[in-house]
Structure formats: structure tokens, C-alpha cells
Tab-separated table of C-alpha atoms in Angstrom:
chain	number	residue	atom	x	y	z
A	9	MET	CA	43.096	60.903	86.236
A	10	ARG	CA	40.816	58.584	88.210
A	11	ALA	CA	41.734	54.922	88.566
A	12	PRO	CA	43.137	53.382	86.093
A	13	ASP	CA	40.235	52.468	83.500
A	14	ARG	CA	39.966	50.152	80.449
A	15	LEU	CA	40.719	52.442	78.451
A	16	LEU	CA	44.154	54.237	80.144
A	17	LEU	CA	46.423	50.826	79.191
A	18	PRO	CA	45.574	50.593	75.380
A	19	PHE	CA	46.500	54.444	75.207
A	20	LEU	CA	49.635	54.191	77.267
A	21	SER	CA	50.084	50.659	75.128
A	22	PHE	CA	49.944	52.755	72.071
A	23	LEU	CA	51.495	55.884	72.833
A	24	ILE	CA	54.703	53.382	73.317
A	25	LEU	CA	54.467	51.509	70.676
A	26	SER	CA	53.778	54.964	68.498
A	27	PHE	CA	57.062	56.374	70.486
A	28	PHE	CA	58.568	53.186	69.855
A	29	VAL	CA	58.299	52.561	66.513
A	30	PHE	CA	59.497	56.521	65.940
A	31	LEU	CA	62.477	55.376	67.492
A	32	ILE	CA	63.231	52.028	66.066
A	33	PHE	CA	62.603	53.617	62.147
A	34	LYS	CA	65.006	56.264	62.304
A	35	THR	CA	67.914	54.465	62.090
A	36	LYS	CA	68.545	53.180	58.775
A	37	ALA	CA	68.397	49.552	59.162
A	38	LEU	CA	65.520	49.434	58.859
A	39	GLN	CA	64.541	51.644	55.918
A	40	PRO	CA	63.893	48.593	53.790
A	41	VAL	CA	60.634	47.933	55.414
A	42	ARG	CA	58.920	51.542	55.066
A	43	GLY	CA	60.191	51.283	51.365
A	44	PHE	CA	58.647	47.628	50.694
A	45	PHE	CA	55.442	49.478	52.426
A	46	GLU	CA	55.705	52.496	50.754
A	47	GLU	CA	56.085	50.665	47.452
A	48	THR	CA	52.741	48.306	48.182
A	49	ILE	CA	51.290	51.161	49.127
A	50	HIS	CA	51.520	54.696	46.806
A	51	PRO	CA	49.975	52.980	43.667
A	52	VAL	CA	46.620	53.371	45.922
A	53	GLN	CA	48.224	56.674	47.023
A	54	HIS	CA	48.714	57.446	42.791
A	55	ILE	CA	45.479	56.122	41.926
A	56	GLY	CA	43.406	58.223	45.311
A	57	SER	CA	45.095	61.684	43.646
A	58	SER	CA	43.341	60.525	39.908
A	59	VAL	CA	40.229	59.843	41.418
A	60	PHE	CA	39.992	62.807	44.305
A	61	PHE	CA	41.334	65.349	43.262
A	62	GLY	CA	41.299	64.591	39.211
A	63	ILE	CA	45.238	65.415	38.869
A	64	HIS	CA	45.137	63.424	35.531
A	65	ALA	CA	41.556	64.435	34.951
A	66	ARG	CA	42.640	68.401	34.682
A	67	ARG	CA	44.461	68.453	31.463
A	68	THR	CA	42.114	71.115	30.547
A	69	THR	CA	42.687	73.728	27.802
A	70	ILE	CA	43.859	76.219	30.554
A	71	THR	CA	47.001	73.995	31.343
A	72	GLU	CA	47.999	73.328	28.133
A	73	LEU	CA	48.507	76.829	27.179
A	74	GLN	CA	50.354	77.314	30.372
A	75	GLU	CA	52.563	74.771	29.253
A	76	GLU	CA	52.787	76.418	25.703
A	77	ASN	CA	53.543	79.434	27.478
A	78	ALA	CA	56.429	78.196	29.639
A	79	ALA	CA	58.098	76.676	26.512
A	80	LEU	CA	57.717	80.183	24.759
A	81	LEU	CA	59.392	81.678	27.803
A	82	THR	CA	61.900	79.279	28.029
A	83	LYS	CA	62.458	80.701	24.089
A	84	MET	CA	62.591	84.012	25.404
A	85	ALA	CA	64.716	83.174	27.874
A	86	HIS	CA	67.299	81.364	25.409
A	87	MET	CA	66.797	84.647	23.041
A	88	GLN	CA	67.935	86.865	25.269
A	89	GLU	CA	70.789	84.914	26.703
A	90	LEU	CA	72.209	85.084	22.703
A	91	GLU	CA	71.891	88.603	22.349
A	92	LYS	CA	73.938	88.710	25.100
A	93	GLU	CA	76.468	86.174	24.023
A	94	ASN	CA	78.343	86.522	20.867
A	95	GLN	CA	77.934	84.422	18.036
A	96	ALA	CA	80.600	81.759	18.774
A	97	LEU	CA	78.309	80.505	21.391
A	98	HIS	CA	75.431	80.452	19.575
A	99	ASP	CA	75.267	76.579	18.445
A	100	GLN	CA	75.949	75.799	21.963
A	101	PHE	CA	72.726	77.361	22.739
A	102	GLN	CA	70.682	75.271	20.550
A	103	ASN	CA	71.478	72.723	22.729
A	104	PRO	CA	68.839	71.911	25.604
A	105	SER	CA	68.585	73.764	28.511
A	106	VAL	CA	69.681	71.456	30.930
A	107	PRO	CA	72.519	68.787	28.460
A	108	THR	CA	75.179	67.079	30.651
A	109	GLN	CA	71.800	66.493	33.923
A	110	GLN	CA	69.749	63.674	33.669
A	111	LEU	CA	66.281	64.206	34.135
A	112	LEU	CA	64.253	61.582	35.920
A	113	PRO	CA	60.509	61.849	35.102
A	114	ALA	CA	58.449	61.239	38.008
A	115	HIS	CA	54.380	60.731	38.829
A	116	VAL	CA	52.999	63.999	41.391
A	117	VAL	CA	50.834	61.226	43.575
A	118	GLY	CA	50.184	63.817	46.352
A	119	LEU	CA	49.500	67.521	47.018
A	120	MET	CA	49.392	68.968	50.236
A	121	PRO	CA	47.979	70.747	51.044
A	122	TYR	CA	45.409	71.307	48.822
A	123	LEU	CA	42.022	73.072	48.399
A	124	PRO	CA	41.319	73.950	44.624
A	125	ALA	CA	40.451	78.001	43.838
A	126	VAL	CA	40.998	78.335	47.677
A	127	ALA	CA	44.701	77.524	48.592
A	128	ALA	CA	47.108	75.845	46.377
A	129	ALA	CA	49.828	73.651	47.227
A	130	ASP	CA	53.024	74.120	48.514
A	131	PHE	CA	54.133	70.128	48.721
A	132	LEU	CA	54.072	67.473	46.105
A	133	ILE	CA	54.718	64.524	46.584
A	134	VAL	CA	56.319	61.802	43.842
A	135	ASP	CA	56.934	58.594	43.935
A	136	LYS	CA	60.656	58.276	42.811
A	137	GLY	CA	62.817	57.931	45.634
A	138	SER	CA	66.238	56.980	46.665
A	139	SER	CA	66.283	53.864	45.190
A	140	ASP	CA	65.671	55.798	41.744
A	141	GLY	CA	69.312	58.272	42.841
A	142	ILE	CA	67.461	61.250	44.009
A	143	LYS	CA	68.785	63.039	46.809
A	144	LYS	CA	67.698	65.912	49.303
A	145	ASN	CA	67.329	69.309	47.431
A	146	ALA	CA	67.339	67.570	44.026
A	147	VAL	CA	66.152	70.298	41.704
A	148	VAL	CA	62.383	69.396	40.365
A	149	LEU	CA	61.416	71.089	36.728
A	150	GLU	CA	59.210	70.658	34.082
A	151	LYS	CA	60.000	72.323	30.436
A	152	ASN	CA	63.164	74.176	32.497
A	153	VAL	CA	60.707	75.680	34.389
A	154	ILE	CA	61.881	75.195	38.551
A	155	LEU	CA	58.768	73.635	40.368
A	156	GLY	CA	60.409	72.772	43.508
A	157	THR	CA	63.704	71.570	45.370
A	158	ILE	CA	63.053	67.772	47.159
A	159	THR	CA	63.372	68.233	51.002
A	160	ASP	CA	62.593	64.774	51.881
A	161	VAL	CA	63.970	61.547	50.296
A	162	SER	CA	62.596	57.724	51.221
A	163	GLN	CA	63.478	54.433	49.750
A	164	HIS	CA	60.270	55.161	46.544
A	165	ALA	CA	59.091	58.622	47.214
A	166	ALA	CA	60.348	62.096	47.775
A	167	LYS	CA	58.587	65.480	48.833
A	168	VAL	CA	58.584	68.404	46.516
A	169	ARG	CA	58.880	71.674	48.264
A	170	LEU	CA	57.351	74.339	45.514
A	171	VAL	CA	59.637	77.151	45.025
A	172	SER	CA	55.920	79.708	46.423
A	173	ALA	CA	56.403	77.541	49.281
A	174	THR	CA	56.763	79.251	52.899
A	175	GLY	CA	60.533	79.433	53.291
A	176	SER	CA	61.838	78.869	49.808
A	177	THR	CA	64.199	81.122	48.985
A	178	PHE	CA	67.166	81.150	46.318
A	179	THR	CA	69.037	83.151	44.561
A	180	VAL	CA	67.724	85.005	40.920
A	181	THR	CA	68.797	87.017	38.073
A	182	THR	CA	66.398	88.862	35.537
A	183	SER	CA	66.997	87.389	31.718
A	184	LYS	CA	66.641	91.440	30.037
A	185	THR	CA	68.093	93.858	33.022
A	186	GLY	CA	71.042	91.540	35.121
A	187	ALA	CA	69.149	92.351	37.718
A	188	ASN	CA	70.603	90.568	40.878
A	189	GLY	CA	67.475	89.097	43.777
A	190	ILE	CA	66.529	86.778	46.041
A	191	ALA	CA	63.278	84.518	45.124
A	192	THR	CA	61.415	84.287	48.423
A	193	GLY	CA	57.258	82.090	48.174
A	194	LEU	CA	55.026	83.512	50.276
A	195	GLY	CA	53.013	80.127	49.673
A	196	GLY	CA	49.633	79.703	48.380
A	197	GLY	CA	50.806	79.793	45.080
A	198	GLU	CA	52.462	83.465	45.651
A	199	MET	CA	55.938	84.454	45.545
A	200	ILE	CA	58.056	87.563	45.258
A	201	LEU	CA	61.259	88.528	43.634
A	202	ASP	CA	63.724	90.683	46.895
A	203	LYS	CA	66.562	92.267	47.941
A	204	VAL	CA	67.320	93.910	44.208
A	205	VAL	CA	68.834	96.716	45.008
A	206	LEU	CA	67.889	100.213	43.666
A	207	SER	CA	70.102	100.814	41.229
A	208	ASP	CA	69.630	97.404	39.373
A	209	LYS	CA	66.381	98.035	36.928
A	210	LEU	CA	63.356	95.720	37.329
A	211	GLU	CA	61.030	95.436	34.226
A	212	LYS	CA	57.569	94.409	33.898
A	213	ASN	CA	57.109	90.842	32.177
A	214	ASP	CA	60.866	90.575	32.269
A	215	ILE	CA	61.798	86.916	33.412
A	216	VAL	CA	63.450	85.590	36.348
A	217	LEU	CA	66.243	82.904	36.057
A	218	THR	CA	67.532	81.055	38.651
A	219	GLY	CA	71.184	82.402	40.047
A	220	ASN	CA	74.112	79.905	40.306
A	221	SER	CA	73.611	78.549	43.408
A	222	VAL	CA	75.429	74.741	43.236
A	223	GLN	CA	77.007	73.530	45.962
A	224	ALA	CA	80.524	72.105	45.762
A	225	ASN	CA	79.422	68.318	46.666
A	226	GLY	CA	76.824	68.611	43.003
A	227	THR	CA	73.964	69.784	45.181
A	228	GLY	CA	71.964	73.253	44.646
A	229	ILE	CA	69.996	74.749	42.244
A	230	PRO	CA	71.535	75.397	38.974
A	231	GLU	CA	71.601	79.133	36.596
A	232	GLY	CA	70.005	79.251	33.984
A	233	LEU	CA	66.177	77.891	34.480
A	234	ILE	CA	62.874	79.901	34.203
A	235	VAL	CA	61.951	80.845	37.722
A	236	GLY	CA	58.126	83.058	35.947
A	237	LYS	CA	58.010	86.583	35.050
A	238	ILE	CA	58.370	90.026	36.539
A	239	GLY	CA	54.359	91.528	37.700
A	240	ASN	CA	54.008	94.286	39.690
A	241	ILE	CA	56.948	96.072	41.022
A	242	SER	CA	57.127	97.703	44.613
A	243	LYS	CA	60.045	100.509	44.297
A	244	THR	CA	60.328	103.358	46.579
A	245	PRO	CA	63.476	105.690	46.957
A	246	SER	CA	63.307	105.272	51.172
A	247	SER	CA	63.650	101.831	51.058
A	248	LEU	CA	66.819	99.256	50.869
A	249	PHE	CA	65.537	97.407	47.958
A	250	GLN	CA	63.107	96.928	45.615
A	251	THR	CA	60.753	94.088	45.073
A	252	ALA	CA	58.218	92.788	42.247
A	253	ASP	CA	55.667	89.626	42.126
A	254	ILE	CA	57.135	86.520	40.299
A	255	ILE	CA	54.403	85.359	37.900
A	256	GLN	CA	54.410	81.706	37.757
A	257	PRO	CA	53.830	80.184	34.176
A	258	LEU	CA	53.373	76.805	35.313
A	259	ASP	CA	50.641	75.405	38.498
A	260	PRO	CA	52.531	72.777	39.614
A	261	THR	CA	49.311	71.437	40.903
A	262	LYS	CA	48.329	70.549	37.420
A	263	GLN	CA	51.650	68.323	36.555
A	264	GLU	CA	50.695	65.040	36.399
A	265	ILE	CA	54.453	64.433	35.688
A	266	VAL	CA	57.398	66.430	36.797
A	267	PHE	CA	60.912	66.079	36.096
A	268	ILE	CA	64.076	65.266	38.897
A	269	LEU	CA	67.169	67.179	38.221
A	270	LEU	CA	69.598	63.768	38.943
A	271	GLN	CA	72.878	65.455	40.385
Z	20	MET	CA	31.031	43.251	63.054
Z	21	THR	CA	29.400	44.952	59.946
Z	22	GLU	CA	30.154	48.297	61.729
Z	23	ASP	CA	33.388	48.107	62.189
Z	24	ILE	CA	33.820	46.755	58.685
Z	25	LEU	CA	32.627	50.194	57.716
Z	26	PHE	CA	34.510	51.673	59.759
Z	27	ILE	CA	37.619	50.294	58.384
Z	28	ILE	CA	36.237	50.961	55.523
Z	29	GLY	CA	35.567	54.596	56.175
Z	30	LEU	CA	39.000	55.150	57.497
Z	31	LEU	CA	41.185	54.066	54.928
Z	32	LEU	CA	39.091	55.732	52.185
Z	33	SER	CA	40.294	59.183	54.516
Z	34	ILE	CA	43.376	58.392	54.629
Z	35	CYS	CA	43.186	57.766	51.014
Z	36	ILE	CA	42.476	60.858	50.661
Z	37	GLU	CA	44.618	62.595	52.864
Z	38	GLY	CA	47.511	60.712	51.154
Z	39	ALA	CA	46.881	61.812	47.861
Z	40	GLY	CA	46.232	65.510	48.619
Z	41	SER	CA	42.877	66.808	50.461
Z	42	PHE	CA	43.405	70.431	52.740
Z	43	PHE	CA	42.604	69.631	56.021
Z	44	PRO	CA	43.186	66.497	58.389
Z	45	ILE	CA	40.310	64.822	57.070
Z	46	THR	CA	41.869	61.386	59.247
Z	47	LEU	CA	41.340	63.173	62.316
Z	48	SER	CA	38.189	63.846	61.580
Z	49	VAL	CA	36.891	60.634	60.676
Z	50	LEU	CA	39.182	59.467	64.100
Z	51	VAL	CA	37.598	61.827	66.588
Z	52	VAL	CA	33.891	61.130	64.771
Z	53	LEU	CA	34.694	57.002	65.568
Z	54	SER	CA	35.572	57.900	69.301
Z	55	LEU	CA	32.289	58.977	69.895
Z	56	ILE	CA	30.675	56.919	67.800
Z	57	ARG	CA	32.909	53.299	68.976
Z	58	LYS	CA	34.369	54.255	71.870
Z	59	GLY	CA	36.878	51.647	72.953
Z	60	GLU	CA	40.190	50.280	72.729
Z	61	ILE	CA	39.829	49.348	68.746
Z	62	ILE	CA	40.234	53.372	68.948
Z	63	PHE	CA	43.300	53.573	69.957
Z	64	LEU	CA	44.518	50.711	67.346
Z	65	TYR	CA	42.642	52.696	64.517
Z	66	ALA	CA	44.473	55.603	65.187
Z	67	PHE	CA	47.919	53.864	65.454
Z	68	VAL	CA	47.573	51.553	61.925
Z	69	SER	CA	46.363	54.897	60.231
Z	70	GLY	CA	48.769	57.365	61.784
Z	71	LEU	CA	51.794	55.038	60.442
Z	72	LEU	CA	49.909	54.518	56.944
Z	73	LEU	CA	49.811	58.448	56.561
Z	74	ASP	CA	53.550	58.684	57.690
Z	75	ILE	CA	54.012	56.248	54.535
Z	76	LEU	CA	51.602	58.177	52.398
Z	77	LEU	CA	53.208	61.368	53.879
Z	78	LEU	CA	56.768	60.701	54.227
Z	79	ARG	CA	56.782	61.642	57.790
Z	80	SER	CA	59.242	59.814	60.401
Z	81	LEU	CA	57.794	56.615	60.953
Z	82	GLY	CA	55.252	56.875	64.172
Z	83	VAL	CA	54.972	60.294	64.304
Z	84	THR	CA	51.275	60.654	63.173
Z	85	SER	CA	50.456	57.672	65.543
Z	86	PHE	CA	51.765	58.937	68.795
Z	87	VAL	CA	49.914	62.526	68.029
Z	88	PHE	CA	46.935	60.524	66.935
Z	89	CYS	CA	46.670	58.486	70.127
Z	90	LEU	CA	47.203	61.364	72.258
Z	91	LEU	CA	44.715	63.490	71.087
Z	92	ILE	CA	41.812	60.860	71.113
Z	93	GLY	CA	43.228	59.841	75.190
Z	94	LEU	CA	42.418	63.838	75.783
Z	95	LEU	CA	39.151	63.341	74.192
Z	96	PHE	CA	38.421	60.302	76.529
Z	97	LEU	CA	39.516	62.597	78.717
Z	98	TYR	CA	36.959	64.679	78.984
Z	99	GLU	CA	34.341	61.960	78.646
Z	100	ARG	CA	33.363	62.245	82.693
Z	101	LYS	CA	33.592	66.311	82.653
Z	102	TYR	CA	31.433	66.502	79.420
Z	103	GLU	CA	28.179	65.252	77.520
Z	104	ILE	CA	30.458	64.200	74.613
Z	105	GLN	CA	28.283	62.875	72.104
Z	106	THR	CA	26.800	65.894	71.424
Z	107	LEU	CA	27.301	68.017	68.456
Z	108	PRO	CA	29.091	71.597	69.727
Z	109	PHE	CA	31.223	69.283	71.470
Z	110	VAL	CA	32.583	67.318	68.079
Z	111	LEU	CA	32.595	70.728	66.572
Z	112	ALA	CA	34.817	72.377	69.282
Z	113	ALA	CA	36.585	69.164	69.774
Z	114	SER	CA	37.473	68.770	66.653
Z	115	PHE	CA	38.786	71.558	66.432
Z	116	PHE	CA	40.634	71.952	68.787
Z	117	MET	CA	42.653	68.419	68.075
Z	118	THR	CA	42.623	69.758	64.565
Z	119	PHE	CA	44.445	72.636	65.251
Z	120	PHE	CA	46.935	71.322	68.241
Z	121	TYR	CA	47.650	68.316	65.413
Z	122	LEU	CA	48.054	71.192	62.620
Z	123	LEU	CA	50.114	73.434	65.017
Z	124	PHE	CA	52.479	70.098	65.921
Z	125	PHE	CA	53.541	69.158	62.020
Z	126	ARG	CA	53.639	73.810	61.351
Z	127	ALA	CA	51.209	73.406	58.816
Z	128	PRO	CA	50.160	76.511	57.097
Z	129	TYR	CA	46.166	77.990	57.126
Z	130	ILE	CA	45.861	76.751	60.099
Z	131	PHE	CA	42.899	78.078	61.517
Z	132	ILE	CA	40.533	77.733	57.992
Z	133	GLN	CA	41.790	73.918	57.953
Z	134	SER	CA	40.865	73.447	61.935
Z	135	PHE	CA	37.144	75.541	60.814
Z	136	LEU	CA	36.559	72.655	58.287
Z	137	SER	CA	38.074	69.912	59.911
Z	138	ALA	CA	35.167	70.828	62.829
Z	139	ILE	CA	32.460	71.608	60.095
Z	140	VAL	CA	33.449	68.000	58.767
Z	141	SER	CA	33.301	66.318	61.422
Z	142	CYS	CA	30.280	67.686	62.629
Z	143	MET	CA	28.328	66.354	59.152
Z	144	LEU	CA	30.397	62.952	59.756
Z	145	PHE	CA	28.756	62.843	63.257
Z	146	LEU	CA	24.981	63.392	62.407
Z	147	PHE	CA	24.972	61.328	59.524
Z	148	THR	CA	27.351	58.158	61.210
Z	149	ARG	CA	23.998	59.132	63.866
Z	150	ARG	CA	21.259	58.177	61.984
Z	151	PHE	CA	22.485	54.647	61.285
Z	152	ILE	CA	25.002	53.848	64.349
Z	153	LYS	CA	23.535	54.583	67.839
Z	154	PRO	CA	26.409	55.161	69.598
Z	155	LYS	CA	27.931	52.929	72.630
Z	156	GLU	CA	26.523	53.921	76.166
Z	157	THR	CA	29.680	53.031	78.319
Z	158	ARG	CA	30.297	56.483	79.837
Z	159	THR	CA	31.668	54.905	83.205
Z	160	HIS	CA	33.787	51.998	82.211
Z	161	TYR	CA	35.043	53.871	78.684
Z	162	SER	CA	37.292	56.795	79.758
Z	163	LEU	CA	40.369	57.448	81.174
């Protein structure tokens, strides 16, 4: 770099200013300032998502069929559960799937990264945040189908990592055969059922439900939420575990409203 | 003045698109083109403010994107003495590598595809903008 020119001073100034902003906003004291800006900007983002990507316009017949399919899956899962339980518990299962916990509706205002028909989104941004009682690791669902969990929360917005995103793992169980395993997101809208011991039975089209992974502090994924259906099964006698594709009943990128499970 | 208003509108539009969910960092592409067309101190202000807005929209720690934007644009100006930067090959290469490092920093997926797309869009924007706005020829004054 040669002698300081006209751009060196602004370059260093803004670099230092950015770092300074980063440091001061790490403190909790300035969160309300960020919250104010979020509150101002997110309606614009909501309009932007509608205009540029037509989240609201994408409610096609396919979307409606997917939702119907998800609702049917919920019913099927219930039916299979009911078969396992005795008749005395029947009335209990007639209640909604998430009876004791509060669901908070939130609008999807952003998808990241997303290119229709090429790359499915791994994250959603919703317009509800800590001021609405949302905490990190809260579950996001729609029609009893788990869509993801909250990874970042600010005052008026939250970032949702979809269950199909890379790095997303949680325990699951199959509805019909009761096989336990781990659902692992592969990114781009794909996920697999992994770590299922060979002695467990996997059946195609069996419903995959979440296992109970609620922590002592109330965070985590509750059991019984629908993850998807089993697709192709990969089972080789030489390997320790068998795997299967999980077909998600809903496309999270086509949801305009999702529900956040308040813990 | 009119040019600046157009640049700001373009930048805000790109921030809206990226905030709503674009596949590649379109704001960075716009900033690269702006840096080459409208050279000067003001670009760092654009980068700083764009970064802050993106941080709010994408729920990142405030200041991180501004820092990366300013750093990358500073690096872009570093090459001004060595290369003819207002050419299509330079726009292509600069945009590709800047997006690559930007995505690498934020651990984003599909880094190569996103960088490639970003480079293509930057070239298109550069060609489009150059038709209407003549780039500033201030080579010796405006470099780091």
C-alpha cells in the first residue's frame, strides 16, 4: 500500500466504526435500539417477500394438497397411536395434538438462501421475537408438522432453522414399527432417518414422529410431532445402522404463516 | 446528485430482495458495481449502511456485514493501481471472489453456485449501468 490517499481514511474509519458498532450492540443495553429498527424495517421486508418472491401468491393447488396431506398424516399418526393404546385413553387422543402449550402465529418474512426450483431454503425469518415470548430452540410447526427450531431471536424477529437444514439433528421414532433413530438434515430440503439399528424394522410410507427431547428447562422438541414419511430405505447387512429418506409433507418455503410453540 | 439517488434506490432495492430471501448476496454485487462506477469515499458509507440494514433484516450481529463489506471494497480499491478495474473480466473475477469470501465468512451453503451467480449479475449490472452512467476516471486519486 502506498502513501495514504483519499480513500484510506474513510476505509479505516468505516472499518473501525463497523467493529465499534459490533462491540456496542453485543451488550444487552442497546437491544431496544435494534428492536426499534427491526420494528420499522420488518413490515418493509414482509412486503418485499410478498412482492419479490410471492410467498403469498404461491398458495397453489399443490400447496393446498400438501397441507391436506399433512392434515391426513396427522390423523393417520393419531390412528396408529390409538391402536397401540388402550381404549381408556381414547378420549385423551381426541384432543388437539399440542393441547397444553401455546402456539403463536408468525408471518414468514424472509427465506435464506432460496432459489425457486434450484435450492430450497435452510432458514426462515419470522416477524415475532423475544418481545412476543419466543426463546431460542422453540419449535416451529404447521398442522402438527415440525418445520424447524428457532436459532436466533431478536426483539421483533426470529430465525428458524428448518429441520431439513444442514446440521439439524433430533431423535425420531416411526409411528407403525416404533423404530428409533435420528433425523438428520442434509440441506436443500432433504433429510434422512439415520442411526436405526438393523434389528428395528423400517417400512416405506411409515410416518416419522419426533422423539421426546425436551430439556429440564422446557426447551427442546416435544414428542409426537410429524416429521414426514419414510421414502427409500437403505439397509445393508454389513453396516451397523440402516437409513431411510424422509419425505416432508409440507414445503416450509410455501408457508406464509407458521406457528411457534411457546415453552 | 441524480446518480446518487439512483444508486441509493438500487441499493435499497437489493437490500429488500436480499432481506426477503435471495439466493446470492445481491447487495454485494450492487456494491461492487457501484464501487467501480461511482468511486469515492461515499461507497464506504453505502457499504456501512447497507451492512447495518442487512444485519437487522437477516438477524446477524450488528456491524458484522458492514465490516465485511468495507473490508472487501477496500481490497477492491487496492487492485486499482495494478489492474484496469473498470473492465468486464475484472468485474467478473472481483465479484466472484468477493462473494466467495463473503459467503465463506458467513458459512453459507452453495458457495460456488452463489458466487458464480453473483459474478454474472454483477457483470450484467455493470454493463447496464455503464450504458447510462459514465464511470469516474480518477485512478490516481481514488486508491488506497
